Backbone atoms as SQL, in Angstrom:
CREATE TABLE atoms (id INTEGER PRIMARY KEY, chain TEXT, resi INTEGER, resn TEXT, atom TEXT, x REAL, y REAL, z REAL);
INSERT INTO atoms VALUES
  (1, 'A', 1, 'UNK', 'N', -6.746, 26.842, -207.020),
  (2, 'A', 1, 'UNK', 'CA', -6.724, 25.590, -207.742),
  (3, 'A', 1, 'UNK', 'C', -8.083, 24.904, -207.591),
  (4, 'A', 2, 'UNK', 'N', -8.372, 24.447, -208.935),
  (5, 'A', 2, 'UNK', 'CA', -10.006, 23.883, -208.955),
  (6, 'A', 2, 'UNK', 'C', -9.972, 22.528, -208.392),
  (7, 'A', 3, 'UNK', 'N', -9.872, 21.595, -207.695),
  (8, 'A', 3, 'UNK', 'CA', -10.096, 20.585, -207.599),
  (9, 'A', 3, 'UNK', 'C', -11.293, 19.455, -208.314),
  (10, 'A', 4, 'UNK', 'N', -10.899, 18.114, -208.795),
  (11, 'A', 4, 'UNK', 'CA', -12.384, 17.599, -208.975),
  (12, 'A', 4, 'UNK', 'C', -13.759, 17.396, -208.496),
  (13, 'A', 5, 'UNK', 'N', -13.325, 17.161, -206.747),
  (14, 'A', 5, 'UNK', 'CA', -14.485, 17.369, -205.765),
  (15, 'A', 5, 'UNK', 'C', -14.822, 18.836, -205.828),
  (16, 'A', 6, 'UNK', 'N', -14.316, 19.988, -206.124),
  (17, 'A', 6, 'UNK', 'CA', -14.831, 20.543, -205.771),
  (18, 'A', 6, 'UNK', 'C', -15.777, 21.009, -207.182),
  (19, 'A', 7, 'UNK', 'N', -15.383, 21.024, -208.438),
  (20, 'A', 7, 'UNK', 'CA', -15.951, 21.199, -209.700),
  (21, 'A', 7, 'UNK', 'C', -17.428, 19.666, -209.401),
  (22, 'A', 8, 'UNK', 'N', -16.841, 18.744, -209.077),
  (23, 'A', 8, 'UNK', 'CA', -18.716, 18.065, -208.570),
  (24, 'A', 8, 'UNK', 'C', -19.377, 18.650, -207.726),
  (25, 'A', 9, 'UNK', 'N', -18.934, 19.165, -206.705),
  (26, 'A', 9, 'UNK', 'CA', -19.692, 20.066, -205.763),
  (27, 'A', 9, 'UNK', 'C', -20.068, 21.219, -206.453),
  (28, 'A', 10, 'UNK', 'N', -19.687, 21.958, -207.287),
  (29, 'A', 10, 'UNK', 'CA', -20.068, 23.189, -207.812),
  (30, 'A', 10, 'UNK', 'C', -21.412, 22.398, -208.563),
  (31, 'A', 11, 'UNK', 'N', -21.096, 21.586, -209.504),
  (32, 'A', 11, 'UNK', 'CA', -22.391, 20.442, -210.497),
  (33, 'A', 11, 'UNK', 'C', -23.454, 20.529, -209.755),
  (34, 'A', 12, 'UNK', 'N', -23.283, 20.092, -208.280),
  (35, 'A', 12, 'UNK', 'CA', -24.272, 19.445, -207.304),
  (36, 'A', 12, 'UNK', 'C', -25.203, 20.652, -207.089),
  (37, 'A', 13, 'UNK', 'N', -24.510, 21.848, -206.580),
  (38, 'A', 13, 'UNK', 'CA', -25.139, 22.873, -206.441),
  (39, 'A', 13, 'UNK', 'C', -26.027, 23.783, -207.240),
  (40, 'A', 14, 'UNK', 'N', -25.320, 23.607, -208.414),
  (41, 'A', 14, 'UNK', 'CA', -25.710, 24.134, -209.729),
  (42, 'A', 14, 'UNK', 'C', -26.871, 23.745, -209.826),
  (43, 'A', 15, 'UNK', 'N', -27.125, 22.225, -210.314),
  (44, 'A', 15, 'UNK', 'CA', -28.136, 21.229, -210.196),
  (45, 'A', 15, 'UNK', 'C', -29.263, 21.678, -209.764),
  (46, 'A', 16, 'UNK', 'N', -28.923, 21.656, -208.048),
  (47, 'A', 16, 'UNK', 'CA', -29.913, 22.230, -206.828),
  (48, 'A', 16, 'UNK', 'C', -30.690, 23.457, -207.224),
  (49, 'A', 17, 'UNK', 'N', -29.822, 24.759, -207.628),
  (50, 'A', 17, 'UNK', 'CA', -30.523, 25.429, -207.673),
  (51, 'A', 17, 'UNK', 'C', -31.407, 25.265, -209.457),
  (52, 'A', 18, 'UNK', 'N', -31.137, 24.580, -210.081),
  (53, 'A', 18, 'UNK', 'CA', -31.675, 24.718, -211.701),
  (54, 'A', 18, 'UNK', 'C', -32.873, 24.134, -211.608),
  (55, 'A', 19, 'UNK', 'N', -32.839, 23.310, -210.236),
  (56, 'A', 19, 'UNK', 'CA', -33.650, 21.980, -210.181),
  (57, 'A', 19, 'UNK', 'C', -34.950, 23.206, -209.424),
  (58, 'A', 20, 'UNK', 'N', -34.739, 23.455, -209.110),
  (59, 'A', 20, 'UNK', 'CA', -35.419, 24.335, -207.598),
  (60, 'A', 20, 'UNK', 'C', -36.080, 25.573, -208.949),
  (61, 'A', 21, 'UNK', 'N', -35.511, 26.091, -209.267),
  (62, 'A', 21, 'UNK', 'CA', -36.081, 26.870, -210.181),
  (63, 'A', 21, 'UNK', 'C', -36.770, 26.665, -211.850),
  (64, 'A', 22, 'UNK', 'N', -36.513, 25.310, -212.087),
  (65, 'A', 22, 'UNK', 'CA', -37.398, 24.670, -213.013),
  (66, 'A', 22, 'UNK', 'C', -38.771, 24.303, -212.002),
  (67, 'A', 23, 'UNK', 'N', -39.159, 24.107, -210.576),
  (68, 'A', 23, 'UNK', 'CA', -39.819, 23.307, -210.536),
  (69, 'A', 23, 'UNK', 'C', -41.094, 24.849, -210.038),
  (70, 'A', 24, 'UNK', 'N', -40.251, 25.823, -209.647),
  (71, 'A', 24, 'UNK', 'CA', -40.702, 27.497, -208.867),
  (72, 'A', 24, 'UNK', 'C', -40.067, 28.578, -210.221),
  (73, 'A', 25, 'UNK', 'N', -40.537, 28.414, -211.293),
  (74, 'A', 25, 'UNK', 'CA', -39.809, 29.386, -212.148),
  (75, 'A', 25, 'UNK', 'C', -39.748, 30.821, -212.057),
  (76, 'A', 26, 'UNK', 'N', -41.161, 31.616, -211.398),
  (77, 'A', 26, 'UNK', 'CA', -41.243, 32.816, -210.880),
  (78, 'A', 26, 'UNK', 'C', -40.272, 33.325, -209.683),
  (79, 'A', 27, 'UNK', 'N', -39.485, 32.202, -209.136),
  (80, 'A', 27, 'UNK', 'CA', -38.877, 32.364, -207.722),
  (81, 'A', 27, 'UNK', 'C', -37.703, 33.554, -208.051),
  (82, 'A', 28, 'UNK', 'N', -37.317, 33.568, -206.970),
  (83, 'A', 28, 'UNK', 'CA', -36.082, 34.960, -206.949),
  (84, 'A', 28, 'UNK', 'C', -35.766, 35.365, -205.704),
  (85, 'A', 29, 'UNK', 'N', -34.552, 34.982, -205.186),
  (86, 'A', 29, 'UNK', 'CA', -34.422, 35.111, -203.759),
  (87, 'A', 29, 'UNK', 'C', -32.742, 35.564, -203.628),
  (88, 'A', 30, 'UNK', 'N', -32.232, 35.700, -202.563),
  (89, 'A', 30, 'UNK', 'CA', -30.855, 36.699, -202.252),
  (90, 'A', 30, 'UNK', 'C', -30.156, 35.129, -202.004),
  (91, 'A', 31, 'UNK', 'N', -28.594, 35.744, -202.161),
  (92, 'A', 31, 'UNK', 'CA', -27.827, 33.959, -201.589),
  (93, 'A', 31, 'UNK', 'C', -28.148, 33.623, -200.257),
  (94, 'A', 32, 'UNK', 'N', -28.456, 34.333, -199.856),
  (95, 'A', 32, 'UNK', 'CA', -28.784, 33.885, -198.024),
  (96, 'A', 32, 'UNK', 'C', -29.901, 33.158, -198.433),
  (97, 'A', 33, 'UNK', 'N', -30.927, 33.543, -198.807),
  (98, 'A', 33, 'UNK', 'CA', -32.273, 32.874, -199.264),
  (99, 'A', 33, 'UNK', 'C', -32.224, 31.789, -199.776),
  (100, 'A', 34, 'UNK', 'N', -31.573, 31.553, -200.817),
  (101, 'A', 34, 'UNK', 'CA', -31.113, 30.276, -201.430),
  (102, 'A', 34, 'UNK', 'C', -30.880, 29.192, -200.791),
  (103, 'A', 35, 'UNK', 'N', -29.500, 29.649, -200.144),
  (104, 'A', 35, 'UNK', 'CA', -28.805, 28.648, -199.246),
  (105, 'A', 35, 'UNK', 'C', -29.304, 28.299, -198.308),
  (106, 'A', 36, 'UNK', 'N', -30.547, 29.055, -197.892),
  (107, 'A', 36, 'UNK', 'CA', -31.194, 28.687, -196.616),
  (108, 'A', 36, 'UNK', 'C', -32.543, 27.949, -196.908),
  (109, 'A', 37, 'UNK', 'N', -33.398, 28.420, -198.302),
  (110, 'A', 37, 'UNK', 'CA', -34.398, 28.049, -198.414),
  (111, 'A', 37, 'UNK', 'C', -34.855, 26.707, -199.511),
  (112, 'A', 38, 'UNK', 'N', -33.161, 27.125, -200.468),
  (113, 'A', 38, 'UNK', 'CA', -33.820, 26.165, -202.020),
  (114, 'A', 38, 'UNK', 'C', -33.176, 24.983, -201.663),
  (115, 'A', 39, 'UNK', 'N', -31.770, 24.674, -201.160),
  (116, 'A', 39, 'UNK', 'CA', -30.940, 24.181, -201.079),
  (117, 'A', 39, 'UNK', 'C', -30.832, 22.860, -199.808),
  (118, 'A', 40, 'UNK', 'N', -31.053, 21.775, -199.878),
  (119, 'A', 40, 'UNK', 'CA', -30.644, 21.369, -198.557),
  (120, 'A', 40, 'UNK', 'C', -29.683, 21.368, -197.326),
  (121, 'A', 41, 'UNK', 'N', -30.164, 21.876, -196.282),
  (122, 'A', 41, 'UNK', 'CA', -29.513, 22.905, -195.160),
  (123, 'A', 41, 'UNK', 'C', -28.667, 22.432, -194.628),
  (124, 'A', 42, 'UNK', 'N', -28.643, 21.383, -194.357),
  (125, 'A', 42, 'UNK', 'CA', -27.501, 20.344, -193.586),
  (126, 'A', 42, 'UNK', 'C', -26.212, 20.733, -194.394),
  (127, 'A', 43, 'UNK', 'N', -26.320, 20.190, -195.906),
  (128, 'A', 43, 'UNK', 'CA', -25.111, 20.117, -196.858),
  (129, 'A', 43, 'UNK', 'C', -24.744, 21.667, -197.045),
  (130, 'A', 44, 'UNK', 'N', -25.099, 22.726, -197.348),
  (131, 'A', 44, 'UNK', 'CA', -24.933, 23.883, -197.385),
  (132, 'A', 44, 'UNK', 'C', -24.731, 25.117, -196.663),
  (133, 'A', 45, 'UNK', 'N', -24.997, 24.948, -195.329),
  (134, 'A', 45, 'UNK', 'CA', -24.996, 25.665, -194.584),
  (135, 'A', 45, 'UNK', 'C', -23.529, 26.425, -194.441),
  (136, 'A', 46, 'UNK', 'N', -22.801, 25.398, -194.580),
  (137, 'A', 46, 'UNK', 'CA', -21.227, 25.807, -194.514),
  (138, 'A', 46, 'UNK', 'C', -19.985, 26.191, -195.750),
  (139, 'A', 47, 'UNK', 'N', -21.169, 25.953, -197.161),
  (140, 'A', 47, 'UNK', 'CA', -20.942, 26.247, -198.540),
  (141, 'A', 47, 'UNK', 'C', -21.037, 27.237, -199.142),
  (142, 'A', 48, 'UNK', 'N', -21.172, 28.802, -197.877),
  (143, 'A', 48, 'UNK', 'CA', -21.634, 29.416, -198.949),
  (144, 'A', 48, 'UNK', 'C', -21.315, 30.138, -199.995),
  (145, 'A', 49, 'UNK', 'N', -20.057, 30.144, -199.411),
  (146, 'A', 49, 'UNK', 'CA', -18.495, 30.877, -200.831),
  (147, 'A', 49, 'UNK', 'C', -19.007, 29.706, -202.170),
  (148, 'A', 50, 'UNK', 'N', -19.200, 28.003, -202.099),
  (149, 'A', 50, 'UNK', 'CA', -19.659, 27.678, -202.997),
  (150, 'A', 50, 'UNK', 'C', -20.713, 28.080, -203.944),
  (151, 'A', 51, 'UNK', 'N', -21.558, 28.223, -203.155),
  (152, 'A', 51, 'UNK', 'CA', -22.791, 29.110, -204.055),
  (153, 'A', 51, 'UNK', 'C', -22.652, 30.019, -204.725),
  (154, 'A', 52, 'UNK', 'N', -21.993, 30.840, -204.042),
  (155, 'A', 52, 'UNK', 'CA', -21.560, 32.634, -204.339),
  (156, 'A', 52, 'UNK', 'C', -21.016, 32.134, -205.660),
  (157, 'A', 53, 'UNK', 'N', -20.139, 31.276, -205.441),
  (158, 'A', 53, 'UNK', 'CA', -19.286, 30.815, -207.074),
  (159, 'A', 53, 'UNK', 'C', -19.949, 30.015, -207.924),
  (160, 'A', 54, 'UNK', 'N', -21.115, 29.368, -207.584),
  (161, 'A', 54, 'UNK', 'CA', -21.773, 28.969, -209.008),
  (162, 'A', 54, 'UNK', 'C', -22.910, 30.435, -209.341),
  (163, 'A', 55, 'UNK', 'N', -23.313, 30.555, -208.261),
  (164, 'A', 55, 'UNK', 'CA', -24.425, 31.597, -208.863),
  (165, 'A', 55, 'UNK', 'C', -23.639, 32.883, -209.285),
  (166, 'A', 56, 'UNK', 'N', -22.446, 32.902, -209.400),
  (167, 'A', 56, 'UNK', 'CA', -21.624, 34.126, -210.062),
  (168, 'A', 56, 'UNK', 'C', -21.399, 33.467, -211.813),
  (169, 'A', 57, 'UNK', 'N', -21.198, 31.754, -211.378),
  (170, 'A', 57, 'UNK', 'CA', -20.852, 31.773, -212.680),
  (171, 'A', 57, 'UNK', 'C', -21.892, 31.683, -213.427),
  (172, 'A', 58, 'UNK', 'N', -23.263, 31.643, -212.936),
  (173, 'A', 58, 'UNK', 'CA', -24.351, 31.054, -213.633),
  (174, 'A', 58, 'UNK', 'C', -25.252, 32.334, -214.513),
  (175, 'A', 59, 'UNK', 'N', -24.629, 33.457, -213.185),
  (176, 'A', 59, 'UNK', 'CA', -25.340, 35.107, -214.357),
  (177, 'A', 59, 'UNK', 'C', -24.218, 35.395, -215.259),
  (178, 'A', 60, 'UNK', 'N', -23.068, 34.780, -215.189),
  (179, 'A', 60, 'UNK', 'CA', -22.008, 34.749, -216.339),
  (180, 'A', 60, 'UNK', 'C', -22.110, 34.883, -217.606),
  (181, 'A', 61, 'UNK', 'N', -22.772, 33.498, -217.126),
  (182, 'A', 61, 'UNK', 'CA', -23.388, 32.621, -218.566),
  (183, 'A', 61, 'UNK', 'C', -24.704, 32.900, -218.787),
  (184, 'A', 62, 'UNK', 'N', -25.720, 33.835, -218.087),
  (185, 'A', 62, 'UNK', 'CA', -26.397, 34.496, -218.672),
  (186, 'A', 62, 'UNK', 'C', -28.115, 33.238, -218.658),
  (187, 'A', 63, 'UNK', 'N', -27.237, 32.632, -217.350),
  (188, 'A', 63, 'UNK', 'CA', -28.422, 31.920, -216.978),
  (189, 'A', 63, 'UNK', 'C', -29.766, 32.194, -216.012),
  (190, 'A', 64, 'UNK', 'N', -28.680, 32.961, -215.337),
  (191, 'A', 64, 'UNK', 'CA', -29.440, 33.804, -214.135),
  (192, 'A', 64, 'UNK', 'C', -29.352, 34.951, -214.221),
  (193, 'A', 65, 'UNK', 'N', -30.053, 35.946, -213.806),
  (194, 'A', 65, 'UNK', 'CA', -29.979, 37.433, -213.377),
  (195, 'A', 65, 'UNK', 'C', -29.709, 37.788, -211.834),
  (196, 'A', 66, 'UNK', 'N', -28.901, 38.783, -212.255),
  (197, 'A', 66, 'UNK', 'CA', -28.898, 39.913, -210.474),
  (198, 'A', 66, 'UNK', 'C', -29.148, 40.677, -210.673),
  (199, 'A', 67, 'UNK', 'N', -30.335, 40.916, -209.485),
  (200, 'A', 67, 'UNK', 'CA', -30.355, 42.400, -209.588),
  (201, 'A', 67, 'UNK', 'C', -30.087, 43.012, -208.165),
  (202, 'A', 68, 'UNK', 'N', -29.650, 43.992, -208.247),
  (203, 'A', 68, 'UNK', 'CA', -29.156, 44.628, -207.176),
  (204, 'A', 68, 'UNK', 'C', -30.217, 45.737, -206.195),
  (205, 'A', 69, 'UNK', 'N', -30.533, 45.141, -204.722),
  (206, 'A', 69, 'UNK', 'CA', -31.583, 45.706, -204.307),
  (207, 'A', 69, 'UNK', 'C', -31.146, 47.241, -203.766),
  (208, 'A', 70, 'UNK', 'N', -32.176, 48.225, -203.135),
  (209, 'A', 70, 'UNK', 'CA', -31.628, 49.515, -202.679),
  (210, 'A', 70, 'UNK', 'C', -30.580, 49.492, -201.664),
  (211, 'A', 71, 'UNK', 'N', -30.072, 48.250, -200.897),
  (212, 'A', 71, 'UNK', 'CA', -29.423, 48.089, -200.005),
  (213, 'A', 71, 'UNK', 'C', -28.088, 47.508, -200.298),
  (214, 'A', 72, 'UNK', 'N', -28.170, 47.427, -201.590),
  (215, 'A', 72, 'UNK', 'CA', -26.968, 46.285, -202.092),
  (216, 'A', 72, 'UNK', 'C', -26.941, 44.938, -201.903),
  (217, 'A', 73, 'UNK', 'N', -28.193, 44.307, -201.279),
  (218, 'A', 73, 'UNK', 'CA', -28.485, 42.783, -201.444),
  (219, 'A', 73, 'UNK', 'C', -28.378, 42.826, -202.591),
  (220, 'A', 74, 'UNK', 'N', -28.077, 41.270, -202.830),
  (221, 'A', 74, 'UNK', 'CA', -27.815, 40.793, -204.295),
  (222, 'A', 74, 'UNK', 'C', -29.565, 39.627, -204.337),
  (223, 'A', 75, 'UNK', 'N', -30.195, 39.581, -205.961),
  (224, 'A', 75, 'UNK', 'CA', -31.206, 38.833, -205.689),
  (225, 'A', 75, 'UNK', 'C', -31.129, 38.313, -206.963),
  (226, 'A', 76, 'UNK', 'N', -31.196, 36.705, -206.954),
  (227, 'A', 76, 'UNK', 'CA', -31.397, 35.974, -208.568),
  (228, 'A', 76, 'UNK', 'C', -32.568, 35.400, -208.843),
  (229, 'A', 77, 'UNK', 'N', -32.687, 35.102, -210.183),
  (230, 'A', 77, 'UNK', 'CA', -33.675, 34.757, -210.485),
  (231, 'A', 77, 'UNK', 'C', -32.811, 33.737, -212.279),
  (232, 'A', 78, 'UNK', 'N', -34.100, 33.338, -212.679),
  (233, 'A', 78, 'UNK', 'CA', -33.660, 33.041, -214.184),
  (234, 'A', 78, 'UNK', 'C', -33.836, 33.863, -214.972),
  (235, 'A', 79, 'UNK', 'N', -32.587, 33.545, -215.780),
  (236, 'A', 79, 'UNK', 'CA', -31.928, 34.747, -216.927),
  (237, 'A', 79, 'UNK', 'C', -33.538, 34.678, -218.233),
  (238, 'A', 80, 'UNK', 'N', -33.624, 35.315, -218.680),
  (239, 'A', 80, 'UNK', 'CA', -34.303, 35.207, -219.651),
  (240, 'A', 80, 'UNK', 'C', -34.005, 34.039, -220.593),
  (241, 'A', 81, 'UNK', 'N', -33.261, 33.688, -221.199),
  (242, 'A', 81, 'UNK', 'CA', -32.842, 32.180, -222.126),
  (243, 'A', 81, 'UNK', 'C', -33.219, 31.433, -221.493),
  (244, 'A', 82, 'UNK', 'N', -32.873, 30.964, -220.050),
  (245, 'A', 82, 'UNK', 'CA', -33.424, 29.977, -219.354),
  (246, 'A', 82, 'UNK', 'C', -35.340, 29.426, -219.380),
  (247, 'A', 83, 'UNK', 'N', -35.571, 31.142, -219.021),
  (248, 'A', 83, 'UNK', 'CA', -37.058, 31.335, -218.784),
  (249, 'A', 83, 'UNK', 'C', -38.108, 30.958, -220.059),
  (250, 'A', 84, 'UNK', 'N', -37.100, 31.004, -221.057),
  (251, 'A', 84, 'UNK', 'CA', -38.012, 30.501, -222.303),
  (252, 'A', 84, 'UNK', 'C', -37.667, 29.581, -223.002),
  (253, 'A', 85, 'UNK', 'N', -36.776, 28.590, -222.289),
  (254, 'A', 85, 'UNK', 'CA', -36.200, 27.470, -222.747),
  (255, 'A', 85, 'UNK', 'C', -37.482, 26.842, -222.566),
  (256, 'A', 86, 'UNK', 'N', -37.491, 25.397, -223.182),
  (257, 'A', 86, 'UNK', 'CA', -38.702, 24.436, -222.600),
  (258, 'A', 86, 'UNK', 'C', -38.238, 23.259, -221.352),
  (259, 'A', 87, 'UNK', 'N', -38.990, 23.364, -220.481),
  (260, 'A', 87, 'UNK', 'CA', -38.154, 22.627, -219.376),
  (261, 'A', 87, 'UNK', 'C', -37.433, 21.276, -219.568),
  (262, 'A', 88, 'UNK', 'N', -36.243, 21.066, -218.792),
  (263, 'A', 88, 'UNK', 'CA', -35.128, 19.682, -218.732),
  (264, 'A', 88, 'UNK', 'C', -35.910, 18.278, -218.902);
């Protein structure tokens, strides 16, 4: 069950990372990376099934890319549409 806090918390995160990668557009890092590096650490540290679920829904929608490293790390970046959008 989706809750409203938690659909704002998904927003918040979403946000974070769109925000983080409009400002680093070349960036591309694994969810550990993210959550540890783009994201503020305090609030996230303990979110990270949240993430996992926006940045699942976000290559969904074809905002982001994964690509899958030789190890089976997972690594995102922006989807192409994004990348040639003109920035927010």
């Amino acid at each position: 069950m989706t809750t409203t806090a938690s659909v704002g918390d998904d927003r918040e995160v979403e946000s974070a990372v769109l925000a983080y990668l409009d400002r680093h557009p070349g960036a591309s890092d694994t969810l550990d990376g993210i959550a540890e590096w783009w994201l503020p650490r305090q609030r996230y540290v303990t979110a990270r099934h949240r993430i996992e679920g926006v940045l699942a829904r976000l290559v969904a929608d074809g905002v982001l890319q994964r690509r899958r490293l030789a190890d089976g790390t997972a690594l995102y970046a922006l989807g192409p549409a994004r990348r040639d959008a003109p920035p927010a």
